[in-house]
Amino acid sequence: MRHASVEACLVPSGHRESRSPALVSLVMVSLPQLLREVRDCALCANHLPLGARPILQFHPAARVLIAGQAPGRKTHASGVPFDDASGDRLRDWLGISRDTFYDPKCVAILPMGFCYPGTGRSGDLPPRPECAPAWREKLLDRLNNLKLTLVIGDYAQEYHLPDAKGTVTSRVQAWKKYWPLVVPLPHPSPRNNIWLRRNPWFESELLPALRERLSDVLA
Ligand code: SF4
Protein backbone atom coordinates (compact mmCIF):
# COMPACT_ATOMS: atom_id res chain seq x y z
CA MET A 1 0.00 0.00 0.00
CA ARG A 2 1.35 3.37 -0.97
CA HIS A 3 1.32 6.13 1.57
CA ALA A 4 0.71 9.79 0.98
CA SER A 5 3.95 11.70 0.74
CA VAL A 6 2.77 15.20 1.49
CA GLU A 7 2.02 16.97 4.74
CA ALA A 8 -1.51 18.29 4.73
CA CYS A 9 -2.70 20.01 7.88
CA LEU A 10 -6.44 20.26 7.90
CA VAL A 11 -9.28 20.65 10.33
CA PRO A 12 -11.51 17.70 11.22
CA SER A 13 -14.79 17.37 9.38
CA GLY A 14 -17.69 19.69 9.87
CA HIS A 15 -15.95 22.35 11.92
CA ARG A 16 -13.94 24.33 9.41
CA GLU A 17 -16.33 27.24 9.08
CA SER A 18 -17.00 27.88 12.75
CA ARG A 19 -13.55 27.69 14.39
CA SER A 20 -11.28 30.63 15.02
CA PRO A 21 -7.73 30.49 13.55
CA ALA A 22 -6.30 30.01 17.07
CA LEU A 23 -8.55 27.05 17.75
CA VAL A 24 -7.91 25.62 14.30
CA SER A 25 -4.19 25.53 15.02
CA LEU A 26 -4.93 23.44 18.13
CA VAL A 27 -6.99 20.81 16.32
CA MET A 28 -4.96 20.46 13.11
CA VAL A 29 -4.17 16.88 12.24
CA SER A 30 -1.47 16.05 9.72
CA LEU A 31 -2.40 13.71 6.92
CA PRO A 32 0.48 11.28 7.54
CA GLN A 33 -0.59 11.10 11.19
CA LEU A 34 -4.20 10.46 10.18
CA LEU A 35 -3.15 7.72 7.74
CA ARG A 36 -1.00 6.10 10.42
CA GLU A 37 -3.97 6.11 12.78
CA VAL A 38 -6.22 4.55 10.14
CA ARG A 39 -3.70 1.85 9.28
CA ASP A 40 -3.15 1.06 12.98
CA CYS A 41 -6.88 0.96 13.71
CA ALA A 42 -8.23 -2.05 15.59
CA LEU A 43 -11.47 -0.45 16.73
CA CYS A 44 -13.69 -3.39 15.79
CA ALA A 45 -11.03 -6.11 15.64
CA ASN A 46 -13.07 -8.28 18.01
CA HIS A 47 -15.68 -8.64 15.26
CA LEU A 48 -13.27 -9.38 12.42
CA PRO A 49 -12.61 -13.10 11.78
CA LEU A 50 -9.15 -12.48 10.33
CA GLY A 51 -8.31 -9.49 12.50
CA ALA A 52 -7.83 -5.85 11.58
CA ARG A 53 -6.04 -5.07 8.33
CA PRO A 54 -7.29 -1.73 7.00
CA ILE A 55 -7.00 -1.61 3.21
CA LEU A 56 -7.35 1.69 1.39
CA GLN A 57 -5.58 3.79 -1.19
CA PHE A 58 -5.26 7.50 -0.57
CA HIS A 59 -3.56 10.66 -1.74
CA PRO A 60 -5.05 14.15 -1.42
CA ALA A 61 -4.39 14.83 -5.12
CA ALA A 62 -6.67 11.97 -6.26
CA ARG A 63 -9.17 13.02 -8.90
CA VAL A 64 -11.37 9.92 -8.71
CA LEU A 65 -12.78 8.32 -5.58
CA ILE A 66 -13.93 4.72 -5.62
CA ALA A 67 -16.31 4.25 -2.69
CA GLY A 68 -16.91 0.53 -2.32
CA GLN A 69 -18.12 -1.92 0.29
CA ALA A 70 -15.31 -3.75 2.13
CA PRO A 71 -12.31 -5.91 1.22
CA GLY A 72 -12.93 -9.58 0.48
CA ARG A 73 -10.87 -12.48 1.81
CA LYS A 74 -8.45 -12.42 -1.12
CA THR A 75 -7.91 -8.70 -0.79
CA HIS A 76 -7.33 -9.13 2.94
CA ALA A 77 -4.56 -11.62 2.14
CA SER A 78 -2.86 -9.46 -0.49
CA GLY A 79 -3.41 -6.08 1.13
CA VAL A 80 -4.14 -4.62 -2.32
CA PRO A 81 -7.65 -3.23 -2.91
CA PHE A 82 -9.64 -4.80 -5.76
CA ASP A 83 -6.85 -7.28 -6.50
CA ASP A 84 -9.37 -9.92 -7.51
CA ALA A 85 -11.95 -10.83 -10.15
CA SER A 86 -14.15 -7.90 -9.05
CA GLY A 87 -11.23 -5.54 -9.55
CA ASP A 88 -10.51 -6.94 -13.02
CA ARG A 89 -14.11 -6.33 -14.00
CA LEU A 90 -14.14 -2.86 -12.44
CA ARG A 91 -10.99 -1.84 -14.35
CA ASP A 92 -12.61 -3.17 -17.52
CA TRP A 93 -15.77 -1.16 -16.81
CA LEU A 94 -13.68 1.99 -16.27
CA GLY A 95 -11.36 1.38 -19.20
CA ILE A 96 -8.23 2.12 -17.16
CA SER A 97 -5.01 0.18 -16.66
CA ARG A 98 -3.80 -1.33 -13.39
CA ASP A 99 -1.06 1.34 -13.31
CA THR A 100 -3.62 4.14 -13.36
CA PHE A 101 -5.99 2.33 -11.03
CA TYR A 102 -3.25 1.86 -8.43
CA ASP A 103 -1.82 5.37 -8.76
CA PRO A 104 -3.13 7.08 -5.58
CA LYS A 105 -2.63 10.50 -7.17
CA CYS A 106 -5.26 9.46 -9.73
CA VAL A 107 -7.58 7.17 -7.79
CA ALA A 108 -8.47 7.03 -4.10
CA ILE A 109 -10.08 3.81 -2.89
CA LEU A 110 -12.09 4.09 0.32
CA PRO A 111 -14.49 1.24 1.04
CA MET A 112 -17.21 1.74 3.66
CA GLY A 113 -15.32 -0.70 5.87
CA PHE A 114 -11.55 -0.87 5.57
CA CYS A 115 -11.17 -4.43 6.93
CA TYR A 116 -12.51 -7.79 5.74
CA PRO A 117 -15.73 -8.29 7.75
CA GLY A 118 -16.11 -12.05 7.29
CA THR A 119 -18.45 -14.18 5.23
CA GLY A 120 -22.05 -15.14 5.88
CA ARG A 121 -24.40 -17.58 4.19
CA SER A 122 -25.04 -15.36 1.18
CA GLY A 123 -21.61 -13.80 0.69
CA ASP A 124 -19.42 -11.31 2.50
CA LEU A 125 -20.89 -9.64 5.56
CA PRO A 126 -21.69 -5.91 5.53
CA PRO A 127 -18.87 -3.44 6.22
CA ARG A 128 -18.38 -2.96 9.96
CA PRO A 129 -20.61 -0.10 11.16
CA GLU A 130 -17.81 1.38 13.32
CA CYS A 131 -15.62 2.22 10.35
CA ALA A 132 -17.34 5.02 8.46
CA PRO A 133 -18.13 7.13 11.57
CA ALA A 134 -14.54 6.75 12.74
CA TRP A 135 -12.68 7.63 9.55
CA ARG A 136 -14.72 8.50 6.51
CA GLU A 137 -15.33 12.22 6.89
CA LYS A 138 -11.77 12.82 8.08
CA LEU A 139 -10.41 11.28 4.89
CA LEU A 140 -13.02 12.69 2.49
CA ASP A 141 -12.23 16.16 3.80
CA ARG A 142 -8.68 15.77 2.45
CA LEU A 143 -9.75 14.99 -1.13
CA ASN A 144 -9.72 18.55 -2.37
CA ASN A 145 -9.02 17.71 -6.01
CA LEU A 146 -11.89 15.30 -6.51
CA LYS A 147 -13.69 15.39 -9.86
CA LEU A 148 -15.60 12.11 -9.85
CA THR A 149 -16.92 9.70 -7.22
CA LEU A 150 -17.88 6.15 -8.16
CA VAL A 151 -20.30 4.77 -5.59
CA ILE A 152 -20.41 0.99 -5.63
CA GLY A 153 -23.20 -1.01 -4.06
CA ASP A 154 -25.87 -0.40 -1.47
CA TYR A 155 -23.82 0.54 1.60
CA ALA A 156 -21.73 3.17 -0.18
CA GLN A 157 -24.78 4.54 -1.99
CA GLU A 158 -26.71 4.93 1.25
CA TYR A 159 -23.81 6.99 2.59
CA HIS A 160 -22.88 9.04 -0.48
CA LEU A 161 -26.40 9.41 -1.93
CA PRO A 162 -28.51 9.62 1.24
CA ASP A 163 -31.49 11.13 -0.60
CA ALA A 164 -31.55 8.43 -3.27
CA LYS A 165 -34.16 5.99 -2.05
CA GLY A 166 -34.77 2.64 -3.69
CA THR A 167 -32.48 -0.14 -4.77
CA VAL A 168 -29.02 -0.29 -6.31
CA THR A 169 -30.72 -0.94 -9.65
CA SER A 170 -32.98 2.11 -9.42
CA ARG A 171 -30.06 4.33 -8.38
CA VAL A 172 -27.86 3.08 -11.20
CA GLN A 173 -30.74 3.48 -13.66
CA ALA A 174 -30.99 7.12 -12.53
CA TRP A 175 -27.26 7.72 -13.14
CA LYS A 176 -27.84 10.83 -15.28
CA LYS A 177 -29.35 12.53 -12.22
CA TYR A 178 -25.97 12.52 -10.46
CA TRP A 179 -23.80 13.05 -13.54
CA PRO A 180 -21.05 14.23 -13.95
CA LEU A 181 -19.74 14.32 -10.35
CA VAL A 182 -21.11 11.07 -8.96
CA VAL A 183 -21.85 7.75 -10.66
CA PRO A 184 -23.66 4.95 -8.79
CA LEU A 185 -22.52 1.50 -9.87
CA PRO A 186 -23.46 -2.09 -9.03
CA HIS A 187 -20.83 -4.26 -7.43
CA PRO A 188 -18.50 -5.68 -10.12
CA SER A 189 -18.52 -9.09 -8.44
CA PRO A 190 -18.95 -12.16 -10.69
CA ARG A 191 -22.02 -12.81 -8.49
CA ASN A 192 -23.69 -9.96 -10.38
CA ASN A 193 -23.58 -11.61 -13.82
CA ILE A 194 -27.34 -12.12 -13.78
CA TRP A 195 -27.87 -8.43 -12.96
CA LEU A 196 -25.69 -7.48 -15.94
CA ARG A 197 -27.65 -9.74 -18.26
CA ARG A 198 -30.93 -8.24 -17.05
CA ASN A 199 -29.73 -4.66 -17.44
CA PRO A 200 -27.98 -4.44 -20.83
CA TRP A 201 -28.31 -0.61 -20.85
CA PHE A 202 -25.61 -0.54 -18.17
CA GLU A 203 -22.91 -1.77 -20.56
CA SER A 204 -24.32 -0.15 -23.70
CA GLU A 205 -25.12 3.33 -22.30
CA LEU A 206 -23.61 4.03 -18.90
CA LEU A 207 -20.17 2.45 -19.36
CA PRO A 208 -19.24 4.24 -22.61
CA ALA A 209 -20.18 7.58 -21.05
CA LEU A 210 -18.25 6.73 -17.88
CA ARG A 211 -15.11 5.76 -19.81
CA GLU A 212 -15.18 9.04 -21.69
CA ARG A 213 -15.65 10.99 -18.46
CA LEU A 214 -12.77 9.16 -16.79
CA SER A 215 -10.57 9.80 -19.77
CA ASP A 216 -11.24 13.55 -19.37
CA VAL A 217 -10.84 13.54 -15.60
CA LEU A 218 -7.56 11.59 -15.64
CA ALA A 219 -6.06 13.28 -18.70
S1 SF4 B 1 -12.99 -2.04 9.92
FE1 SF4 B 1 -12.47 0.13 10.20
S2 SF4 B 1 -13.01 0.56 12.36
FE2 SF4 B 1 -12.84 -1.68 12.15
S3 SF4 B 1 -10.69 -2.14 12.68
FE3 SF4 B 1 -10.80 -1.92 10.43
S4 SF4 B 1 -10.23 0.25 10.10
FE4 SF4 B 1 -10.81 0.06 12.27
PDB file of C-alpha atoms in Angstrom, residues 16-135:
ATOM      1  CA  ARG A  16     -13.944  24.335   9.415  1.00  0.00           C
ATOM      2  CA  GLU A  17     -16.335  27.241   9.078  1.00  0.00           C
ATOM      3  CA  SER A  18     -16.997  27.881  12.753  1.00  0.00           C
ATOM      4  CA  ARG A  19     -13.547  27.690  14.387  1.00  0.00           C
ATOM      5  CA  SER A  20     -11.280  30.631  15.020  1.00  0.00           C
ATOM      6  CA  PRO A  21      -7.731  30.486  13.552  1.00  0.00           C
ATOM      7  CA  ALA A  22      -6.300  30.013  17.065  1.00  0.00           C
ATOM      8  CA  LEU A  23      -8.549  27.045  17.750  1.00  0.00           C
ATOM      9  CA  VAL A  24      -7.907  25.620  14.295  1.00  0.00           C
ATOM     10  CA  SER A  25      -4.189  25.529  15.023  1.00  0.00           C
ATOM     11  CA  LEU A  26      -4.925  23.436  18.129  1.00  0.00           C
ATOM     12  CA  VAL A  27      -6.986  20.806  16.319  1.00  0.00           C
ATOM     13  CA  MET A  28      -4.965  20.462  13.109  1.00  0.00           C
ATOM     14  CA  VAL A  29      -4.165  16.881  12.236  1.00  0.00           C
ATOM     15  CA  SER A  30      -1.467  16.054   9.724  1.00  0.00           C
ATOM     16  CA  LEU A  31      -2.401  13.715   6.919  1.00  0.00           C
ATOM     17  CA  PRO A  32       0.479  11.283   7.539  1.00  0.00           C
ATOM     18  CA  GLN A  33      -0.588  11.097  11.190  1.00  0.00           C
ATOM     19  CA  LEU A  34      -4.196  10.457  10.180  1.00  0.00           C
ATOM     20  CA  LEU A  35      -3.149   7.719   7.737  1.00  0.00           C
ATOM     21  CA  ARG A  36      -1.000   6.102  10.424  1.00  0.00           C
ATOM     22  CA  GLU A  37      -3.965   6.109  12.783  1.00  0.00           C
ATOM     23  CA  VAL A  38      -6.218   4.550  10.136  1.00  0.00           C
ATOM     24  CA  ARG A  39      -3.699   1.846   9.285  1.00  0.00           C
ATOM     25  CA  ASP A  40      -3.153   1.056  12.976  1.00  0.00           C
ATOM     26  CA  CYS A  41      -6.881   0.964  13.711  1.00  0.00           C
ATOM     27  CA  ALA A  42      -8.228  -2.046  15.590  1.00  0.00           C
ATOM     28  CA  LEU A  43     -11.472  -0.446  16.729  1.00  0.00           C
ATOM     29  CA  CYS A  44     -13.690  -3.385  15.788  1.00  0.00           C
ATOM     30  CA  ALA A  45     -11.033  -6.109  15.642  1.00  0.00           C
ATOM     31  CA  ASN A  46     -13.074  -8.285  18.006  1.00  0.00           C
ATOM     32  CA  HIS A  47     -15.683  -8.636  15.260  1.00  0.00           C
ATOM     33  CA  LEU A  48     -13.265  -9.384  12.418  1.00  0.00           C
ATOM     34  CA  PRO A  49     -12.613 -13.098  11.785  1.00  0.00           C
ATOM     35  CA  LEU A  50      -9.151 -12.483  10.335  1.00  0.00           C
ATOM     36  CA  GLY A  51      -8.310  -9.489  12.503  1.00  0.00           C
ATOM     37  CA  ALA A  52      -7.830  -5.850  11.581  1.00  0.00           C
ATOM     38  CA  ARG A  53      -6.035  -5.071   8.330  1.00  0.00           C
ATOM     39  CA  PRO A  54      -7.290  -1.732   6.997  1.00  0.00           C
ATOM     40  CA  ILE A  55      -6.998  -1.608   3.212  1.00  0.00           C
ATOM     41  CA  LEU A  56      -7.354   1.687   1.388  1.00  0.00           C
ATOM     42  CA  GLN A  57      -5.578   3.794  -1.192  1.00  0.00           C
ATOM     43  CA  PHE A  58      -5.262   7.504  -0.566  1.00  0.00           C
ATOM     44  CA  HIS A  59      -3.558  10.659  -1.743  1.00  0.00           C
ATOM     45  CA  PRO A  60      -5.051  14.151  -1.417  1.00  0.00           C
ATOM     46  CA  ALA A  61      -4.390  14.830  -5.119  1.00  0.00           C
ATOM     47  CA  ALA A  62      -6.670  11.971  -6.260  1.00  0.00           C
ATOM     48  CA  ARG A  63      -9.166  13.024  -8.897  1.00  0.00           C
ATOM     49  CA  VAL A  64     -11.367   9.923  -8.710  1.00  0.00           C
ATOM     50  CA  LEU A  65     -12.776   8.315  -5.576  1.00  0.00           C
ATOM     51  CA  ILE A  66     -13.933   4.717  -5.616  1.00  0.00           C
ATOM     52  CA  ALA A  67     -16.311   4.251  -2.693  1.00  0.00           C
ATOM     53  CA  GLY A  68     -16.914   0.532  -2.322  1.00  0.00           C
ATOM     54  CA  GLN A  69     -18.120  -1.918   0.293  1.00  0.00           C
ATOM     55  CA  ALA A  70     -15.310  -3.747   2.133  1.00  0.00           C
ATOM     56  CA  PRO A  71     -12.311  -5.915   1.218  1.00  0.00           C
ATOM     57  CA  GLY A  72     -12.933  -9.583   0.481  1.00  0.00           C
ATOM     58  CA  ARG A  73     -10.874 -12.478   1.810  1.00  0.00           C
ATOM     59  CA  LYS A  74      -8.453 -12.419  -1.121  1.00  0.00           C
ATOM     60  CA  THR A  75      -7.910  -8.697  -0.793  1.00  0.00           C
ATOM     61  CA  HIS A  76      -7.328  -9.129   2.941  1.00  0.00           C
ATOM     62  CA  ALA A  77      -4.564 -11.625   2.139  1.00  0.00           C
ATOM     63  CA  SER A  78      -2.856  -9.464  -0.487  1.00  0.00           C
ATOM     64  CA  GLY A  79      -3.413  -6.075   1.133  1.00  0.00           C
ATOM     65  CA  VAL A  80      -4.145  -4.618  -2.322  1.00  0.00           C
ATOM     66  CA  PRO A  81      -7.653  -3.230  -2.912  1.00  0.00           C
ATOM     67  CA  PHE A  82      -9.641  -4.803  -5.758  1.00  0.00           C
ATOM     68  CA  ASP A  83      -6.852  -7.277  -6.499  1.00  0.00           C
ATOM     69  CA  ASP A  84      -9.367  -9.918  -7.505  1.00  0.00           C
ATOM     70  CA  ALA A  85     -11.946 -10.825 -10.151  1.00  0.00           C
ATOM     71  CA  SER A  86     -14.149  -7.901  -9.050  1.00  0.00           C
ATOM     72  CA  GLY A  87     -11.226  -5.541  -9.551  1.00  0.00           C
ATOM     73  CA  ASP A  88     -10.512  -6.945 -13.016  1.00  0.00           C
ATOM     74  CA  ARG A  89     -14.109  -6.328 -14.004  1.00  0.00           C
ATOM     75  CA  LEU A  90     -14.139  -2.863 -12.442  1.00  0.00           C
ATOM     76  CA  ARG A  91     -10.990  -1.835 -14.353  1.00  0.00           C
ATOM     77  CA  ASP A  92     -12.610  -3.175 -17.520  1.00  0.00           C
ATOM     78  CA  TRP A  93     -15.766  -1.156 -16.809  1.00  0.00           C
ATOM     79  CA  LEU A  94     -13.682   1.987 -16.271  1.00  0.00           C
ATOM     80  CA  GLY A  95     -11.359   1.383 -19.205  1.00  0.00           C
ATOM     81  CA  ILE A  96      -8.230   2.123 -17.157  1.00  0.00           C
ATOM     82  CA  SER A  97      -5.012   0.184 -16.660  1.00  0.00           C
ATOM     83  CA  ARG A  98      -3.803  -1.327 -13.388  1.00  0.00           C
ATOM     84  CA  ASP A  99      -1.062   1.336 -13.312  1.00  0.00           C
ATOM     85  CA  THR A 100      -3.623   4.136 -13.360  1.00  0.00           C
ATOM     86  CA  PHE A 101      -5.987   2.334 -11.033  1.00  0.00           C
ATOM     87  CA  TYR A 102      -3.252   1.864  -8.432  1.00  0.00           C
ATOM     88  CA  ASP A 103      -1.825   5.372  -8.762  1.00  0.00           C
ATOM     89  CA  PRO A 104      -3.131   7.077  -5.580  1.00  0.00           C
ATOM     90  CA  LYS A 105      -2.635  10.503  -7.166  1.00  0.00           C
ATOM     91  CA  CYS A 106      -5.262   9.458  -9.727  1.00  0.00           C
ATOM     92  CA  VAL A 107      -7.577   7.166  -7.791  1.00  0.00           C
ATOM     93  CA  ALA A 108      -8.467   7.030  -4.096  1.00  0.00           C
ATOM     94  CA  ILE A 109     -10.077   3.806  -2.893  1.00  0.00           C
ATOM     95  CA  LEU A 110     -12.091   4.093   0.323  1.00  0.00           C
ATOM     96  CA  PRO A 111     -14.486   1.239   1.040  1.00  0.00           C
ATOM     97  CA  MET A 112     -17.205   1.738   3.662  1.00  0.00           C
ATOM     98  CA  GLY A 113     -15.323  -0.698   5.871  1.00  0.00           C
ATOM     99  CA  PHE A 114     -11.545  -0.872   5.573  1.00  0.00           C
ATOM    100  CA  CYS A 115     -11.170  -4.434   6.927  1.00  0.00           C
ATOM    101  CA  TYR A 116     -12.512  -7.785   5.737  1.00  0.00           C
ATOM    102  CA  PRO A 117     -15.735  -8.287   7.750  1.00  0.00           C
ATOM    103  CA  GLY A 118     -16.109 -12.051   7.285  1.00  0.00           C
ATOM    104  CA  THR A 119     -18.450 -14.177   5.228  1.00  0.00           C
ATOM    105  CA  GLY A 120     -22.051 -15.140   5.877  1.00  0.00           C
ATOM    106  CA  ARG A 121     -24.404 -17.584   4.192  1.00  0.00           C
ATOM    107  CA  SER A 122     -25.036 -15.361   1.178  1.00  0.00           C
ATOM    108  CA  GLY A 123     -21.610 -13.804   0.688  1.00  0.00           C
ATOM    109  CA  ASP A 124     -19.423 -11.310   2.497  1.00  0.00           C
ATOM    110  CA  LEU A 125     -20.893  -9.641   5.561  1.00  0.00           C
ATOM    111  CA  PRO A 126     -21.686  -5.908   5.530  1.00  0.00           C
ATOM    112  CA  PRO A 127     -18.875  -3.437   6.224  1.00  0.00           C
ATOM    113  CA  ARG A 128     -18.385  -2.963   9.957  1.00  0.00           C
ATOM    114  CA  PRO A 129     -20.609  -0.102  11.159  1.00  0.00           C
ATOM    115  CA  GLU A 130     -17.812   1.377  13.317  1.00  0.00           C
ATOM    116  CA  CYS A 131     -15.616   2.215  10.351  1.00  0.00           C
ATOM    117  CA  ALA A 132     -17.341   5.018   8.460  1.00  0.00           C
ATOM    118  CA  PRO A 133     -18.134   7.132  11.568  1.00  0.00           C
ATOM    119  CA  ALA A 134     -14.544   6.753  12.744  1.00  0.00           C
ATOM    120  CA  TRP A 135     -12.679   7.629   9.553  1.00  0.00           C
TER     121      TRP A 135
END
